[in-house]
Coordinates of C-alpha atoms in Angstrom, one line a residue:
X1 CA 210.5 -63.8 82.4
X2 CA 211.5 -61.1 80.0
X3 CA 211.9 -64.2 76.9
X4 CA 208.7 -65.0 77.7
X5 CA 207.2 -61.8 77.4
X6 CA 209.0 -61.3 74.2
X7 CA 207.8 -64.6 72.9
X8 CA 203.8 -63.8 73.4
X9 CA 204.7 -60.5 72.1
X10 CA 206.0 -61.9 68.7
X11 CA 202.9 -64.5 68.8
X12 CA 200.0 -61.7 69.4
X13 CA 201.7 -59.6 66.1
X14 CA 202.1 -62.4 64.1
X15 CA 198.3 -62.6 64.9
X16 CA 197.5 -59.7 65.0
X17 CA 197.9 -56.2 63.3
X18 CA 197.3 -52.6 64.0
X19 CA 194.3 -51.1 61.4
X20 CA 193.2 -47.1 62.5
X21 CA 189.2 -46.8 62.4
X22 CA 186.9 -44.2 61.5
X23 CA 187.8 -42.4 64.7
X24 CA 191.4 -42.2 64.2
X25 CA 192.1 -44.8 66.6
X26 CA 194.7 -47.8 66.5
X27 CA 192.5 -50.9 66.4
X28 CA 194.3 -54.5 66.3
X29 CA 193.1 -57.0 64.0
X30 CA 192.7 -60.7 64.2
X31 CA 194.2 -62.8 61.3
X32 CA 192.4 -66.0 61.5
X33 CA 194.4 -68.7 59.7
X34 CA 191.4 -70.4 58.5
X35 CA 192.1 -73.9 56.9
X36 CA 191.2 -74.8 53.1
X37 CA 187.9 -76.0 52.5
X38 CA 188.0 -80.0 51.6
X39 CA 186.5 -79.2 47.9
X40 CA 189.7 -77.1 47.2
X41 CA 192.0 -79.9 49.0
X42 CA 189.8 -82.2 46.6
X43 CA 190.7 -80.3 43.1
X44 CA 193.9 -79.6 44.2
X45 CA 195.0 -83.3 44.5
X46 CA 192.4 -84.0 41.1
X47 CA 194.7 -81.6 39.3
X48 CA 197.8 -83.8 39.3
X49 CA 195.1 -86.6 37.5
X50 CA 194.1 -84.0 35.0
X51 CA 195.3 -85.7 31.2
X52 CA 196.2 -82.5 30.2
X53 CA 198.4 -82.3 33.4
X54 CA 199.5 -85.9 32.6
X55 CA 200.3 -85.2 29.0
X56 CA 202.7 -82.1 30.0
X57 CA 204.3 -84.1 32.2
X58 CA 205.3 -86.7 30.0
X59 CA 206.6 -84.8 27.6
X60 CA 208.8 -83.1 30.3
X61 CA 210.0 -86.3 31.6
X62 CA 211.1 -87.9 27.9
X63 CA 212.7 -84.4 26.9
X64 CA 210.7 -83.0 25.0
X65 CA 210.5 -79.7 26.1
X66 CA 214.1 -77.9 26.0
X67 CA 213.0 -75.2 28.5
X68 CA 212.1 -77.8 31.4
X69 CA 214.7 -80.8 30.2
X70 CA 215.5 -82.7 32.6
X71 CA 219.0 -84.8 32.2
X72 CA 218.6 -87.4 34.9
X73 CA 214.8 -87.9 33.3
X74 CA 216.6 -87.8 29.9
X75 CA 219.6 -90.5 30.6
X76 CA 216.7 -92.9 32.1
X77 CA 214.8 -92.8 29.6
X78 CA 217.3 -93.2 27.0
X79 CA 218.7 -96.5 28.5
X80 CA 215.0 -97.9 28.5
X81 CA 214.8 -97.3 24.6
X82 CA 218.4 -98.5 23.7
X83 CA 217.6 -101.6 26.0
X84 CA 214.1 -102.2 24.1
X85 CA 216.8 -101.4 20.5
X86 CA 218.9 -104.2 22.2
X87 CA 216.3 -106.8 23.1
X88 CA 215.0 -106.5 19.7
X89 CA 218.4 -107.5 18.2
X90 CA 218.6 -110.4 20.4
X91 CA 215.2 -111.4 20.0
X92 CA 215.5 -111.4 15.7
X93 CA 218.8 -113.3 16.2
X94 CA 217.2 -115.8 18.4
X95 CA 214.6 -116.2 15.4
X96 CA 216.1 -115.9 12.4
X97 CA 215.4 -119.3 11.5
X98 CA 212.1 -119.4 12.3
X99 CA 209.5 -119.9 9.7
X100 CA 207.4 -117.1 10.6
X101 CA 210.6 -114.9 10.1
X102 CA 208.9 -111.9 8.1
X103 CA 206.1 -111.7 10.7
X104 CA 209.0 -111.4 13.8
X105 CA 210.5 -108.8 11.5
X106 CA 207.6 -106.4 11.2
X107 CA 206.5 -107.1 15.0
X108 CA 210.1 -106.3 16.0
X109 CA 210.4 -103.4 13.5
X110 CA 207.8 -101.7 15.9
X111 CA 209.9 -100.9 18.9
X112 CA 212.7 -99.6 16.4
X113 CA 210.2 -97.1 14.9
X114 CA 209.2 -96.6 18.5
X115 CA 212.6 -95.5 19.3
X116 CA 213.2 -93.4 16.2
X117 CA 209.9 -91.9 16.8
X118 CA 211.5 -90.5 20.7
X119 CA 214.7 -89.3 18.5
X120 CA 213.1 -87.7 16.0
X121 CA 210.4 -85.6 18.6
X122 CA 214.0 -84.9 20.6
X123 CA 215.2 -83.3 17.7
X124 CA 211.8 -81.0 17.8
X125 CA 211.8 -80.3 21.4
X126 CA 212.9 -76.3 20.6
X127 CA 210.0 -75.6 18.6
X128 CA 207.4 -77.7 20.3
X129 CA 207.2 -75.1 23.4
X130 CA 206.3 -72.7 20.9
X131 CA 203.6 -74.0 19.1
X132 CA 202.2 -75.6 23.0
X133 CA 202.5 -71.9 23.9
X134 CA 200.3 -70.6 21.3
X135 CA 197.6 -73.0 21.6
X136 CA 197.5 -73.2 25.5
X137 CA 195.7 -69.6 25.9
X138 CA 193.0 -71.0 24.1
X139 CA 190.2 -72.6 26.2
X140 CA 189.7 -75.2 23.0
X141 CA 192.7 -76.8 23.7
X142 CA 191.4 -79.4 26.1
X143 CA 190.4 -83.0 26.2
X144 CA 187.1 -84.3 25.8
X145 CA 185.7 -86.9 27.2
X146 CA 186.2 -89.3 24.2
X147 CA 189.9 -88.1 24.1
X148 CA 190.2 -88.7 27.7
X149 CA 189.3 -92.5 27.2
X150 CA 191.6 -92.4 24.8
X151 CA 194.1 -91.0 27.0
X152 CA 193.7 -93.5 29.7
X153 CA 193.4 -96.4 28.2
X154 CA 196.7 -96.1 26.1
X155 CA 198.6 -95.1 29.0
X156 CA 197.0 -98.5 30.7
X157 CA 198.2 -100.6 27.9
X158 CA 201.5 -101.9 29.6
X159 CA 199.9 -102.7 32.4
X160 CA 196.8 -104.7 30.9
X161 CA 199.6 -106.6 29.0
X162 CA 201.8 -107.4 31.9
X163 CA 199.0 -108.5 34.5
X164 CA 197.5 -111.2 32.0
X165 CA 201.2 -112.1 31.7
X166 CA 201.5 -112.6 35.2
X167 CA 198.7 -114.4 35.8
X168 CA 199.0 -116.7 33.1
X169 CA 202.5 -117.6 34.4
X170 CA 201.0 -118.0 37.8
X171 CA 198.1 -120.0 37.0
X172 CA 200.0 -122.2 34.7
X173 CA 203.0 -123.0 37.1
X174 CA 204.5 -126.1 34.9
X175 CA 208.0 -125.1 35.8
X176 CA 210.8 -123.9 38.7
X177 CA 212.9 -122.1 36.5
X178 CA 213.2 -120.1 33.5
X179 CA 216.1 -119.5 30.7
X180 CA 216.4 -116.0 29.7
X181 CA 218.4 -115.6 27.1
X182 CA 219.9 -118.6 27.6
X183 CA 220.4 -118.4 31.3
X184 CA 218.7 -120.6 34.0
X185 CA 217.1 -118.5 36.6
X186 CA 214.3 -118.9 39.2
X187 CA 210.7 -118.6 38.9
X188 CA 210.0 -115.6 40.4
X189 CA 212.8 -113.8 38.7
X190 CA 212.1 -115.3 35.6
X191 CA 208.9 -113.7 36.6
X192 CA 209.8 -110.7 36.9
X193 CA 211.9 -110.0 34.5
X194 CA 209.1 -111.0 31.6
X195 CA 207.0 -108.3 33.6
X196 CA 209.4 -105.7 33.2
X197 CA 210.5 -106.7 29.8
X198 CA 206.5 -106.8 28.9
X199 CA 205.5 -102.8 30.1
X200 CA 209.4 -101.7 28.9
X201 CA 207.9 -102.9 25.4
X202 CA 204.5 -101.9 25.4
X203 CA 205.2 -98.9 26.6
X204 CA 207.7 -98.3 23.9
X205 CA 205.2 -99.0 21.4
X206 CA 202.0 -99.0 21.1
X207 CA 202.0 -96.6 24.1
X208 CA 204.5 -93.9 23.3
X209 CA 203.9 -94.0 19.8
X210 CA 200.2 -93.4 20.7
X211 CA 200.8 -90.5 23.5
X212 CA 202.8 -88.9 20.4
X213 CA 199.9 -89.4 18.5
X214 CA 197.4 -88.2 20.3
X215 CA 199.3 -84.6 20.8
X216 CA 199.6 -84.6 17.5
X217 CA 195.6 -85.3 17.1
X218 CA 194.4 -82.5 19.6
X219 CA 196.6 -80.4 18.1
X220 CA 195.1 -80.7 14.4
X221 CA 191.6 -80.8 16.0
X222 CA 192.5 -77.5 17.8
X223 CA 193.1 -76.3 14.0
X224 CA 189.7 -77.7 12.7
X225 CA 188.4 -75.9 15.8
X226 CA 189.7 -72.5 15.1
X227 CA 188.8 -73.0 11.4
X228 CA 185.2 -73.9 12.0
X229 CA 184.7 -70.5 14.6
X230 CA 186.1 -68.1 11.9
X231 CA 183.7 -70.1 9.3
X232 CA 180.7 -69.8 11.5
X233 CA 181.6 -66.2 12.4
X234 CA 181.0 -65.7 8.4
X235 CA 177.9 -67.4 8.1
X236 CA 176.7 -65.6 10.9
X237 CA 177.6 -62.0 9.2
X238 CA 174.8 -60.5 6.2
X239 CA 176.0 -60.0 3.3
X240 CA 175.8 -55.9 4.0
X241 CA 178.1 -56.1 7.3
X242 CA 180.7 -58.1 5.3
X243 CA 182.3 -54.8 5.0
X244 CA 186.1 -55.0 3.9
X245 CA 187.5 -54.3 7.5
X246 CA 185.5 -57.3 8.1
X247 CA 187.4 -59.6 5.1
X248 CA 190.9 -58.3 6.2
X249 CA 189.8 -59.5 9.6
X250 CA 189.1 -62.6 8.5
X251 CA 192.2 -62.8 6.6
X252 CA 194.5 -62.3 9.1
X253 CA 192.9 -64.9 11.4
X254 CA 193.1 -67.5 8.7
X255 CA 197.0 -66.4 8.3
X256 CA 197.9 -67.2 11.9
X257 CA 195.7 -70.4 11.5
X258 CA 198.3 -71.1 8.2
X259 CA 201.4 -70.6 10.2
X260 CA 199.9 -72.7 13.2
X261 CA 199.5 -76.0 10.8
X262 CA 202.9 -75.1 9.0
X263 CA 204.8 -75.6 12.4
X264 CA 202.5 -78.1 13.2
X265 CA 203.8 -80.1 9.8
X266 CA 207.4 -78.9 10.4
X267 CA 207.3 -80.4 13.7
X268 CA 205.5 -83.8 13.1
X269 CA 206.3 -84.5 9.6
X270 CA 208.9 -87.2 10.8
X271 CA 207.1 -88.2 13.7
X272 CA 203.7 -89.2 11.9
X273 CA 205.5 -90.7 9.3
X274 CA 207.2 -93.1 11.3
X275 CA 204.0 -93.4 14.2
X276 CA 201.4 -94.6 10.8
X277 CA 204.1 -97.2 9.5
X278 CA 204.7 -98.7 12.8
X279 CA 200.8 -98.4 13.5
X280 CA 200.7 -100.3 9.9
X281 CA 203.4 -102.5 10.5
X282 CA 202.0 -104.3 13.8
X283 CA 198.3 -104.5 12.3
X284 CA 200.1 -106.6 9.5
X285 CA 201.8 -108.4 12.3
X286 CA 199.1 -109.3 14.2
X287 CA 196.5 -110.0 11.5
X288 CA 199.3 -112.7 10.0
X289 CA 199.6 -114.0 13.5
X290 CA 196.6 -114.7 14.1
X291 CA 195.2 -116.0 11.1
X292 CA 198.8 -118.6 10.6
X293 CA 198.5 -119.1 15.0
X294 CA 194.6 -119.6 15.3
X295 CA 195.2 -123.0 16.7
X296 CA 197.6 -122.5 18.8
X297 CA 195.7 -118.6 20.1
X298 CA 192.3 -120.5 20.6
X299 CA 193.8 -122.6 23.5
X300 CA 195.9 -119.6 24.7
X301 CA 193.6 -116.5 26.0
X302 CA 195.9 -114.4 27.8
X303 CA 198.4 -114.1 24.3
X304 CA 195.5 -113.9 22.3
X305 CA 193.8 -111.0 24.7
X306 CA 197.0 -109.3 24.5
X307 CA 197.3 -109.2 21.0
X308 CA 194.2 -108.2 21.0
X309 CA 194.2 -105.4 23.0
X310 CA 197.7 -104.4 20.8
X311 CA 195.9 -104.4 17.7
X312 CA 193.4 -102.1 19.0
X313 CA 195.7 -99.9 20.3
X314 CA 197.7 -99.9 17.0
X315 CA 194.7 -99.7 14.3
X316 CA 192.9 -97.0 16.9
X317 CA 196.0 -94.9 17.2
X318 CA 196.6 -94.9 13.0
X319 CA 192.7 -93.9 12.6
X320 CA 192.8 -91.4 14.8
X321 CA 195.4 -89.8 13.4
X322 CA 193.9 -90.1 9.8
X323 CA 190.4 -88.6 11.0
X324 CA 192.2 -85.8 13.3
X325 CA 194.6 -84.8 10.5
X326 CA 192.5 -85.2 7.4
X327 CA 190.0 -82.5 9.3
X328 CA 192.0 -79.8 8.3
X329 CA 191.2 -79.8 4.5
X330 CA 187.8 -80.3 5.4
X331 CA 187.0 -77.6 7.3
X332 CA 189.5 -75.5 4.8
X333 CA 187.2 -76.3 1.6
X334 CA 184.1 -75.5 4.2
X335 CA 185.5 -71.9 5.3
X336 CA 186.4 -71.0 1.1
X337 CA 182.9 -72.3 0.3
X338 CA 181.6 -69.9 3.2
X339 CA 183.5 -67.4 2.1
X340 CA 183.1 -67.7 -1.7
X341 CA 179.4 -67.5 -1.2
X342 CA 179.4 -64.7 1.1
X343 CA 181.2 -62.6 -0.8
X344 CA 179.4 -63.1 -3.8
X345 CA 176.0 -62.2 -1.8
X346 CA 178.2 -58.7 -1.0
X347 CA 179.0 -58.5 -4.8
X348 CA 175.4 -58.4 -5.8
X349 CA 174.5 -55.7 -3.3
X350 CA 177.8 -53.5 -3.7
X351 CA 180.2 -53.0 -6.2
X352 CA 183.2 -54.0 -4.4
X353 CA 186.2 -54.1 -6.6
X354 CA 188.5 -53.6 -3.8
X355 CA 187.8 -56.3 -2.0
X356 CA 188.4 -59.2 -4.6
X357 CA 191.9 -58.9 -3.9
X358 CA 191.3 -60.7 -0.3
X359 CA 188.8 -62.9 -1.8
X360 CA 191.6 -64.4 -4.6
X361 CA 194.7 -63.9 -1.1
X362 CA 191.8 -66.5 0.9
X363 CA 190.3 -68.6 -2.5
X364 CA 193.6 -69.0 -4.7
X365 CA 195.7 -70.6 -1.7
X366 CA 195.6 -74.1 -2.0
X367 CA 193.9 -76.5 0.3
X368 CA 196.8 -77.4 3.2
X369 CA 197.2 -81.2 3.6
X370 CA 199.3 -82.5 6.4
X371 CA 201.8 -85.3 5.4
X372 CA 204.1 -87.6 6.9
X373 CA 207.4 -86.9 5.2
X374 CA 205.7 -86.0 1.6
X375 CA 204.9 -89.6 1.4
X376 CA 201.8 -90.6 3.4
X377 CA 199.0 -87.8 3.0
X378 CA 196.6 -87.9 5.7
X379 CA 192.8 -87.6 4.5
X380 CA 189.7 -89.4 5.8
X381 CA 189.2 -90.6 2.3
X382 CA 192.3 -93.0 2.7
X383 CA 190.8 -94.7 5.7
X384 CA 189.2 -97.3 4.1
X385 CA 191.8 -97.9 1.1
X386 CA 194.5 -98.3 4.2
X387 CA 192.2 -100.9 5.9
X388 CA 192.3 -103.0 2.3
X389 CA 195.5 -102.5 1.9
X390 CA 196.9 -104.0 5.0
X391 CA 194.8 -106.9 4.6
X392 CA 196.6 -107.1 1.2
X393 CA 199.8 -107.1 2.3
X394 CA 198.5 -109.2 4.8
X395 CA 197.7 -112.0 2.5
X396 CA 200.4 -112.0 0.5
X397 CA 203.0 -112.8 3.4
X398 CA 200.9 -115.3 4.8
X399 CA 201.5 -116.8 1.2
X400 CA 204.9 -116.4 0.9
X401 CA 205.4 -117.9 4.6

């Protein structure tokens, strides 16, 4: 009897609670455990399908990040790359006398770049928290919804590739066994191992190589972004509240900016390098495919779609990259122009000798220009002198094949 008093003693005061009112008196008050509403359930569960969300996830689960590494995440991740490495090998000594051997090389070339590309971002993953840090606080740094296609559809790329597989096996059941690397095995396991061996390769490349990419995109568009609010701030300003308070304002906004896209190029120099020759490498491959294949790709739509839907992935990933990157000395030449003019409206009205030492700190800095490794310099006016020149290259080893 006395347990059971205690017990409904303990439930009444863990619902209620003693509150005094304007009398003085004790009053108890009822705490009402009211459940959530189904919208907040809703965005709750919609959060963990944000791409944002997505992004940051798979960045923690490759290793990317050294504050959240995880090592089981880490070792499984590093077998599926040095199996893909592996494969590869096998795959160029199965064909090295093949008479399309140039074309295997580049399309197997791919998942190597792939691979180095995961190295060399491992060897970043200090200084990528950073600089994801820094940009987070800033309500810019989202996707829109262009970017969110993007998103999606290169993270469905292994699986758009492994169902036409399976279904073209299916369908076009000629056979009871297979020979995997030279071993006889069953249909179904055959199967299934072509399925896993499909999305373990696409996602090595173009997948990963595009996810890299597309961080790498947001965050030079998240530059052009910050560039083009300080250069409309200055438009915005007369010539007569450009005071020099105002300048040195300016100029220490464009300063962070600065050190923002230097980290940015110390941290993806490597990685966009190697991301734009693998991007140029398979659109070399495919193109010669196709055109030395036709015949055979005409009667074959599920290799065709897929090689299709590669060589968009590939050629969309290299121009975003281009048009992202090559922003930046756009909207730098737009905020000197804004600023060259502005102050020279101030000049005419005041006699401001001080302040043409900020103008020559903002107008004698070069124009920035990201780069892959000092060699490929990313500017929108190379897009269409890239698109000739792998249909050069193209050309000439369909010739020499």
């Amino acid at each position: 009897m006395i347990s059971q008093d205690m017990k409904e003693a303990k439930e009444k005061t863990e619902l209620t609670s003693v509150i005094t009112n304007v009398d003085g008196q004790e009053v108890s008050k009822i705490h009402v455990m009211r459940p959530l509403p189904a919208s907040m359930k809703v965005k709750q569960c919609l959060k963990y399908f944000n791409s944002e969300y997505i992004l940051m996830t798979f960045l923690h689960w490759m290793g990317l990040l050294h504050e959240s590494e995880n090592r089981v995440l880490f070792g499984v991740f590093s077998g599926l790359f040095i199996l893909t490495t592996i494969s590869s090998l096998i795959m160029i000594c199965i064909h090295r006398n093949s008479d399309r051997l140039k074309l295997s090389l580049l399309h197997l070339s791919t998942y190597f770049l792939g691979t180095l590309i995961w190295l060399s971002m491992r060897r970043q993953r200090k200084r990528l928290p950073n600089l994801l840090r820094s940009v987070s606080k800033s309500q810019s740094f989202f996707f829109t919804k262009f970017q969110k296609v993007f998103f999606y559809l290169t993270c469905s790329v292994p699986f758009l590739c492994v169902t036409q597989e399976v279904l073209k096996q299916t369908i076009a059941k000629t056979t009871d066994f297979y020979y995997i690397y030279g071993f006889q095995v069953s249909f179904y396991v055959g199967n299934l191992v072509n399925s896993l061996a499909w999305i373990l390769h696409s996602f090595i490349y173009p997948t990963y190589a595009n996810l890299v990419g597309l961080l790498y995109s947001l965050l030079c568009l998240y530059v052009c972004t910050k560039l083009s609010l300080i250069t409309d701030d200055i438009e915005s300003c007369s010539a007569q509240e450009f005071t020099i308070s105002r300048q040195r304002d300016v100029l220490g906004r464009e300063a962070e900016i600065e050190r923002l896209v230097h980290c940015i190029q110390k941290i993806f120099s490597v990685p966009s390098f190697l991301i734009a020759t693998a991007h140029f490498s398979a659109c070399i491959a495919i193109l010669g495919t196709l055109i030395v294949n036709s015949r055979i790709y005409t009667k074959d739509y599920a290799v065709l779609n897929q090689l299709i839907v590669v060589f968009l992935s590939s050629s969309g990933g290299l121009l975003a990259c281009l048009w992202a990157a090559g922003g930046i000395p756009i909207e730098e030449d737009r905020f000197k122009d804004t600023f060259r003019r502005k102050t020279k409206q101030r000049f005419q009205l005041v006699n401001g000798k001080n302040e043409r030492c900020i103008q020559n700190q903002i107008l004698e800095k070069p124009t920035f220009v990201l780069s892959g490794c000092e060699i490929i310099y990313f500017r929108r006016s190379s897009i269409l002198s890239l698109a000739g020149t792998v249909l050069t290259y193209t050309i000439l080893l369909i010739r020499k094949n």
